[in-house]
Amino acid sequence: MRGKEERARLNAEASAWLARVHGPHGAEADVPLQDWLREDPAHQEAFERAVDLWELLPGAAAISDSTIESPTPRRFMPLAIAASILAVAATGAMTVYLNQAPVFDTGTGEQRTATLKDGSRIALNTDSHVTVNFASDKRQVSLDRGEAMFDVAHDAARPFIVTAGDEQIKALGTSFVVRRDGDRVRVTLLRGKVEVTRKGERRQLLAVLAPGERVSAVPQAPPVLDRPALDAVTAWRRGEIVFRDTPLSDAVAEVNRYGQARVMVNDARLGAIPISGVFATDNAAEFAAAVAQLHGLRVRREGEALLLTL
């Protein structure tokens, strides 16, 4: 295991190589760079981290499609981005960034897809935050809030582990969705096999899921296992929300996750009305109008909100 000082030194060297590759004489750096990469696998890993950094620089996201790719010389990189890398490397700040775990997040109503350097893909739903930390023996991801779909590249030597609150989801090669609402965590398996455990003095096995199964967990309570409609679980990937006899109060809460105009229902009797249908994630007003028409309700504007009432 390499120490922090050694890792920092390699990061600094990789930063310098990246600056040379994207400098005015980048072509001359190709051969010596390849020699340096072949000297030690750690050189390759450090250079990958350096290449990953350019995604985080101002302006890079607009042209990167949120993708982390393998380290290859990018002479097509816009001059502004190249200049930024050179400037960061020159000040030594690049090494600081390289020692931090990659972070992906979305704002309210936003979605984002990222490809990790092992080939795994993460799709983030609205208002979500994920931290990625890859090591030589394992791949760790933390879902700090929100919802994400994971399509994991198989690597038996490095298990893929997602942490959400007190729950951990371990997979080798599979596809699954994790949603975290405060202390409540839901894991739905789309393909493959995952093991869900709870952290504590003694790690507790909550479930070993088969495709189509979902486990819902909250602290100090036994887990709940069910088989939801998978098209409803993954509908947000299509920009949709699917309800099947969902209480109106729950449907409103789901619609409000995506921002836009906020929908309200203050009457408990109305909140219990079962709602079914497919609605767009980006049109709360259309949802409110459709529900009102189907159930004989009215929509009243209250400031920036839409109130459903009799």
Short mmCIF file of C-alpha atoms in Angstrom, two decimals:
data_model
loop_
_atom_site.label_atom_id
_atom_site.label_comp_id
_atom_site.label_asym_id
_atom_site.label_seq_id
_atom_site.Cartn_x
_atom_site.Cartn_y
_atom_site.Cartn_z
CA MET A 1 0.00 0.00 0.00
CA ARG A 2 1.48 3.33 -1.01
CA GLY A 3 1.60 6.09 1.59
CA LYS A 4 0.04 9.51 1.29
CA GLU A 5 3.39 11.15 0.49
CA GLU A 6 4.09 8.69 -2.33
CA ARG A 7 0.57 9.15 -3.72
CA ALA A 8 0.98 12.93 -3.57
CA ARG A 9 4.31 12.68 -5.41
CA LEU A 10 2.78 10.54 -8.17
CA ASN A 11 -0.14 12.94 -8.48
CA ALA A 12 2.26 15.84 -8.89
CA GLU A 13 4.22 13.98 -11.59
CA ALA A 14 0.99 13.07 -13.40
CA SER A 15 -0.10 16.71 -13.24
CA ALA A 16 3.15 17.77 -14.87
CA TRP A 17 2.80 15.17 -17.63
CA LEU A 18 -0.76 16.25 -18.35
CA ALA A 19 0.36 19.86 -18.59
CA ARG A 20 3.09 18.85 -21.05
CA VAL A 21 0.69 16.80 -23.20
CA HIS A 22 -1.67 19.74 -23.57
CA GLY A 23 1.04 22.33 -23.90
CA PRO A 24 2.32 23.92 -27.14
CA HIS A 25 4.80 21.05 -27.67
CA GLY A 26 2.48 18.23 -26.69
CA ALA A 27 3.48 15.95 -29.57
CA GLU A 28 7.02 15.78 -28.24
CA ALA A 29 5.73 14.50 -24.89
CA ASP A 30 3.93 11.42 -26.26
CA VAL A 31 6.85 8.96 -26.34
CA PRO A 32 8.37 9.85 -22.94
CA LEU A 33 4.88 9.86 -21.42
CA GLN A 34 4.24 6.31 -22.64
CA ASP A 35 7.62 5.25 -21.21
CA TRP A 36 6.68 6.77 -17.84
CA LEU A 37 3.29 5.05 -17.85
CA ARG A 38 4.89 1.65 -18.51
CA GLU A 39 7.35 1.99 -15.63
CA ASP A 40 4.78 1.34 -12.92
CA PRO A 41 1.01 0.59 -12.82
CA ALA A 42 0.78 3.33 -10.21
CA HIS A 43 1.87 5.83 -12.88
CA GLN A 44 -1.09 4.81 -15.01
CA GLU A 45 -3.48 5.20 -12.06
CA ALA A 46 -2.09 8.63 -11.20
CA PHE A 47 -2.43 9.78 -14.80
CA GLU A 48 -6.04 8.56 -14.86
CA ARG A 49 -6.75 10.69 -11.81
CA ALA A 50 -5.12 13.68 -13.51
CA VAL A 51 -7.23 13.20 -16.64
CA ASP A 52 -10.34 12.85 -14.47
CA LEU A 53 -9.64 16.28 -13.01
CA TRP A 54 -10.15 18.15 -16.26
CA GLU A 55 -13.85 17.18 -16.02
CA LEU A 56 -14.08 19.28 -12.85
CA LEU A 57 -12.46 22.42 -14.27
CA PRO A 58 -14.64 25.41 -15.22
CA GLY A 59 -16.17 24.91 -18.65
CA ALA A 60 -15.19 21.25 -18.97
CA ALA A 61 -18.61 19.88 -18.05
CA ALA A 62 -20.23 21.64 -20.99
CA ILE A 63 -18.26 19.55 -23.46
CA SER A 64 -17.59 16.35 -21.48
CA ASP A 65 -21.08 14.80 -21.42
CA SER A 66 -20.33 14.11 -17.74
CA THR A 67 -18.09 11.19 -18.70
CA ILE A 68 -14.86 10.04 -17.08
CA GLU A 69 -12.87 8.24 -19.74
CA SER A 70 -9.56 6.39 -20.00
CA PRO A 71 -6.39 8.51 -20.12
CA THR A 72 -5.70 9.43 -23.74
CA PRO A 73 -4.05 12.62 -25.03
CA ARG A 74 -6.75 15.22 -25.79
CA ARG A 75 -5.33 17.69 -28.28
CA PHE A 76 -8.86 18.60 -29.18
CA MET A 77 -9.28 20.03 -25.69
CA PRO A 78 -10.30 23.69 -25.96
CA LEU A 79 -7.44 26.09 -25.26
CA ALA A 80 -9.28 27.56 -22.28
CA ILE A 81 -9.49 24.15 -20.58
CA ALA A 82 -5.86 23.35 -21.39
CA ALA A 83 -4.83 26.71 -19.97
CA SER A 84 -6.80 26.00 -16.82
CA ILE A 85 -5.01 22.68 -16.35
CA LEU A 86 -1.65 24.33 -16.88
CA ALA A 87 -2.50 27.05 -14.38
CA VAL A 88 -3.75 24.61 -11.75
CA ALA A 89 -0.71 22.37 -12.19
CA ALA A 90 1.61 25.35 -11.94
CA THR A 91 0.16 26.42 -8.60
CA GLY A 92 0.27 22.91 -7.15
CA ALA A 93 -3.49 22.92 -6.57
CA MET A 94 -4.01 20.00 -8.94
CA THR A 95 -2.42 17.60 -6.46
CA VAL A 96 -4.95 18.67 -3.84
CA TYR A 97 -7.86 17.93 -6.19
CA LEU A 98 -6.36 14.60 -7.24
CA ASN A 99 -6.36 13.41 -3.64
CA GLN A 100 -10.09 14.04 -3.33
CA ALA A 101 -12.76 11.51 -4.28
CA PRO A 102 -14.82 12.34 -7.41
CA VAL A 103 -18.22 13.82 -6.60
CA PHE A 104 -21.35 13.86 -8.77
CA ASP A 105 -24.52 15.73 -7.93
CA THR A 106 -27.73 17.10 -9.42
CA GLY A 107 -29.95 20.01 -8.53
CA THR A 108 -33.71 19.89 -8.17
CA GLY A 109 -35.26 18.68 -11.42
CA GLU A 110 -31.90 17.74 -12.94
CA GLN A 111 -30.59 14.35 -14.04
CA ARG A 112 -27.06 13.30 -14.89
CA THR A 113 -25.25 10.22 -16.18
CA ALA A 114 -21.57 9.47 -15.52
CA THR A 115 -19.31 6.69 -16.73
CA LEU A 116 -16.64 5.70 -14.21
CA LYS A 117 -13.15 4.63 -15.20
CA ASP A 118 -13.94 0.94 -14.56
CA GLY A 119 -16.77 1.12 -17.10
CA SER A 120 -19.58 1.23 -14.52
CA ARG A 121 -22.30 3.82 -15.10
CA ILE A 122 -24.23 5.92 -12.61
CA ALA A 123 -27.46 7.74 -13.46
CA LEU A 124 -28.50 10.36 -10.89
CA ASN A 125 -32.07 11.49 -10.40
CA THR A 126 -33.21 14.87 -9.08
CA ASP A 127 -31.42 16.45 -6.07
CA SER A 128 -28.87 13.66 -5.62
CA HIS A 129 -25.27 13.53 -4.41
CA VAL A 130 -22.76 10.69 -4.92
CA THR A 131 -19.11 10.33 -3.89
CA VAL A 132 -16.88 7.75 -5.63
CA ASN A 133 -13.75 6.24 -4.10
CA PHE A 134 -11.97 3.47 -6.01
CA ALA A 135 -9.11 1.45 -4.48
CA SER A 136 -7.08 -1.50 -5.69
CA ASP A 137 -9.22 -4.00 -3.76
CA LYS A 138 -12.70 -2.44 -3.85
CA ARG A 139 -14.91 0.17 -5.48
CA GLN A 140 -16.84 2.32 -3.00
CA VAL A 141 -19.67 4.74 -3.71
CA SER A 142 -21.60 6.80 -1.17
CA LEU A 143 -25.13 7.98 -1.94
CA ASP A 144 -25.45 10.92 0.42
CA ARG A 145 -28.94 11.87 -0.75
CA GLY A 146 -31.38 11.30 -3.57
CA GLU A 147 -31.62 8.44 -6.04
CA ALA A 148 -29.24 6.72 -8.43
CA MET A 149 -29.22 3.80 -10.84
CA PHE A 150 -26.02 1.76 -10.95
CA ASP A 151 -24.96 -0.39 -13.89
CA VAL A 152 -21.89 -2.15 -12.52
CA ALA A 153 -19.01 -3.47 -14.62
CA HIS A 154 -18.01 -6.95 -13.50
CA ASP A 155 -14.75 -7.19 -11.55
CA ALA A 156 -14.64 -10.12 -9.14
CA ALA A 157 -11.39 -8.88 -7.58
CA ARG A 158 -12.89 -5.50 -6.67
CA PRO A 159 -16.42 -5.65 -5.25
CA PHE A 160 -18.67 -2.65 -5.93
CA ILE A 161 -20.15 -1.34 -2.66
CA VAL A 162 -22.74 1.43 -2.35
CA THR A 163 -23.31 3.00 1.07
CA ALA A 164 -26.57 4.83 1.77
CA GLY A 165 -27.05 5.80 5.40
CA ASP A 166 -26.60 2.68 7.53
CA GLU A 167 -27.15 0.36 4.59
CA GLN A 168 -24.54 -1.13 2.28
CA ILE A 169 -25.25 -2.72 -1.09
CA LYS A 170 -22.61 -5.10 -2.47
CA ALA A 171 -22.59 -6.17 -6.12
CA LEU A 172 -20.14 -7.80 -8.51
CA GLY A 173 -21.83 -7.22 -11.86
CA THR A 174 -25.39 -6.05 -11.83
CA SER A 175 -27.89 -3.22 -12.25
CA PHE A 176 -29.88 -1.71 -9.39
CA VAL A 177 -31.53 1.46 -8.10
CA VAL A 178 -30.89 3.00 -4.68
CA ARG A 179 -33.10 5.72 -3.27
CA ARG A 180 -32.39 7.54 -0.02
CA ASP A 181 -35.01 9.77 1.61
CA GLY A 182 -33.52 10.84 4.94
CA ASP A 183 -33.10 7.65 6.99
CA ARG A 184 -35.20 5.57 4.62
CA VAL A 185 -33.31 3.57 2.00
CA ARG A 186 -34.82 1.52 -0.81
CA VAL A 187 -32.84 -0.83 -3.03
CA THR A 188 -34.42 -2.32 -6.17
CA LEU A 189 -32.56 -4.97 -8.16
CA LEU A 190 -33.02 -4.83 -11.92
CA ARG A 191 -30.46 -7.45 -12.97
CA GLY A 192 -27.92 -9.72 -11.29
CA LYS A 193 -27.61 -10.15 -7.54
CA VAL A 194 -26.92 -7.82 -4.61
CA GLU A 195 -26.43 -8.23 -0.89
CA VAL A 196 -27.87 -5.53 1.38
CA THR A 197 -26.48 -5.20 4.91
CA ARG A 198 -26.83 -2.76 7.80
CA LYS A 199 -23.81 -1.31 9.57
CA GLY A 200 -23.49 -1.59 13.33
CA GLU A 201 -21.51 -3.37 16.02
CA ARG A 202 -22.43 -6.52 14.14
CA ARG A 203 -23.14 -6.24 10.46
CA GLN A 204 -26.71 -7.36 9.83
CA LEU A 205 -27.75 -9.05 6.60
CA LEU A 206 -31.03 -7.47 5.47
CA ALA A 207 -31.57 -9.22 2.15
CA VAL A 208 -29.99 -10.95 -0.81
CA LEU A 209 -32.10 -9.65 -3.66
CA ALA A 210 -33.17 -11.46 -6.80
CA PRO A 211 -34.08 -9.50 -9.96
CA GLY A 212 -37.33 -7.59 -9.49
CA GLU A 213 -37.12 -7.49 -5.70
CA ARG A 214 -36.90 -4.38 -3.53
CA VAL A 215 -35.91 -3.99 0.10
CA SER A 216 -36.96 -0.92 2.11
CA ALA A 217 -35.08 -0.17 5.32
CA VAL A 218 -35.29 2.36 8.13
CA PRO A 219 -33.26 2.37 11.38
CA GLN A 220 -34.53 0.30 14.29
CA ALA A 221 -37.08 -1.56 12.17
CA PRO A 222 -37.11 -4.83 10.24
CA PRO A 223 -36.63 -4.53 6.48
CA VAL A 224 -39.61 -4.81 4.14
CA LEU A 225 -39.28 -6.91 1.00
CA ASP A 226 -41.58 -6.52 -2.03
CA ARG A 227 -41.67 -6.71 -5.83
CA PRO A 228 -42.54 -3.29 -7.30
CA ALA A 229 -43.38 -2.59 -10.93
CA LEU A 230 -39.92 -2.01 -12.40
CA ASP A 231 -41.22 0.35 -15.07
CA ALA A 232 -42.43 2.61 -12.25
CA VAL A 233 -39.13 2.41 -10.36
CA THR A 234 -37.13 3.41 -13.43
CA ALA A 235 -39.68 5.79 -15.01
CA TRP A 236 -37.61 8.84 -14.02
CA ARG A 237 -34.98 7.73 -16.54
CA ARG A 238 -37.64 8.46 -19.19
CA GLY A 239 -38.69 11.74 -17.57
CA GLU A 240 -41.86 10.17 -16.16
CA ILE A 241 -43.55 9.34 -12.87
CA VAL A 242 -45.87 6.33 -12.73
CA PHE A 243 -48.61 6.04 -10.12
CA ARG A 244 -50.76 2.99 -9.48
CA ASP A 245 -53.46 3.62 -6.84
CA THR A 246 -51.03 5.90 -5.03
CA PRO A 247 -52.57 8.13 -2.34
CA LEU A 248 -52.74 11.70 -3.63
CA SER A 249 -50.62 12.98 -0.74
CA ASP A 250 -47.81 10.58 -1.70
CA ALA A 251 -48.19 11.41 -5.39
CA VAL A 252 -47.91 15.13 -4.64
CA ALA A 253 -44.76 14.55 -2.58
CA GLU A 254 -43.22 12.63 -5.48
CA VAL A 255 -44.08 15.31 -8.04
CA ASN A 256 -42.63 17.99 -5.78
CA ARG A 257 -39.22 16.25 -5.77
CA TYR A 258 -38.68 17.60 -9.26
CA GLY A 259 -39.31 21.26 -8.48
CA GLN A 260 -41.25 23.44 -10.92
CA ALA A 261 -44.52 24.74 -9.38
CA ARG A 262 -45.14 23.15 -5.99
CA VAL A 263 -48.39 21.20 -5.59
CA MET A 264 -50.23 21.14 -2.25
CA VAL A 265 -53.14 19.21 -0.78
CA ASN A 266 -54.23 20.26 2.72
CA ASP A 267 -57.33 18.09 3.13
CA ALA A 268 -56.66 14.60 4.55
CA ARG A 269 -59.69 13.22 2.73
CA LEU A 270 -58.36 14.44 -0.59
CA GLY A 271 -54.91 13.17 0.28
CA ALA A 272 -56.27 9.62 0.45
CA ILE A 273 -57.68 9.68 -3.12
CA PRO A 274 -55.96 6.92 -5.17
CA ILE A 275 -54.06 8.26 -8.18
CA SER A 276 -53.11 6.24 -11.25
CA GLY A 277 -51.42 7.39 -14.43
CA VAL A 278 -48.17 8.45 -16.08
CA PHE A 279 -47.04 12.05 -15.61
CA ALA A 280 -44.05 14.11 -16.73
CA THR A 281 -41.44 14.92 -14.10
CA ASP A 282 -41.11 18.49 -15.38
CA ASN A 283 -44.74 19.58 -15.45
CA ALA A 284 -46.35 19.85 -12.02
CA ALA A 285 -49.10 22.10 -13.38
CA GLU A 286 -50.16 19.43 -15.86
CA PHE A 287 -50.28 16.86 -13.04
CA ALA A 288 -52.45 19.13 -10.89
CA ALA A 289 -54.82 19.90 -13.78
CA ALA A 290 -55.19 16.21 -14.69
CA VAL A 291 -55.89 15.15 -11.12
CA ALA A 292 -58.43 17.95 -10.70
CA GLN A 293 -60.26 16.99 -13.89
CA LEU A 294 -60.34 13.26 -13.08
CA HIS A 295 -61.55 13.67 -9.50
CA GLY A 296 -63.74 16.76 -9.67
CA LEU A 297 -61.30 19.01 -7.83
CA ARG A 298 -60.17 22.59 -8.35
CA VAL A 299 -56.68 24.01 -8.72
CA ARG A 300 -56.12 27.27 -6.87
CA ARG A 301 -52.89 29.23 -7.11
CA GLU A 302 -51.42 30.14 -3.72
CA GLY A 303 -48.39 32.29 -4.44
CA GLU A 304 -45.94 30.02 -6.26
CA ALA A 305 -47.86 26.86 -5.27
CA LEU A 306 -50.86 25.03 -6.76
CA LEU A 307 -53.44 23.96 -4.19
CA LEU A 308 -55.78 21.05 -4.96
CA THR A 309 -59.11 21.63 -3.26
CA LEU A 310 -62.82 20.78 -3.50
#
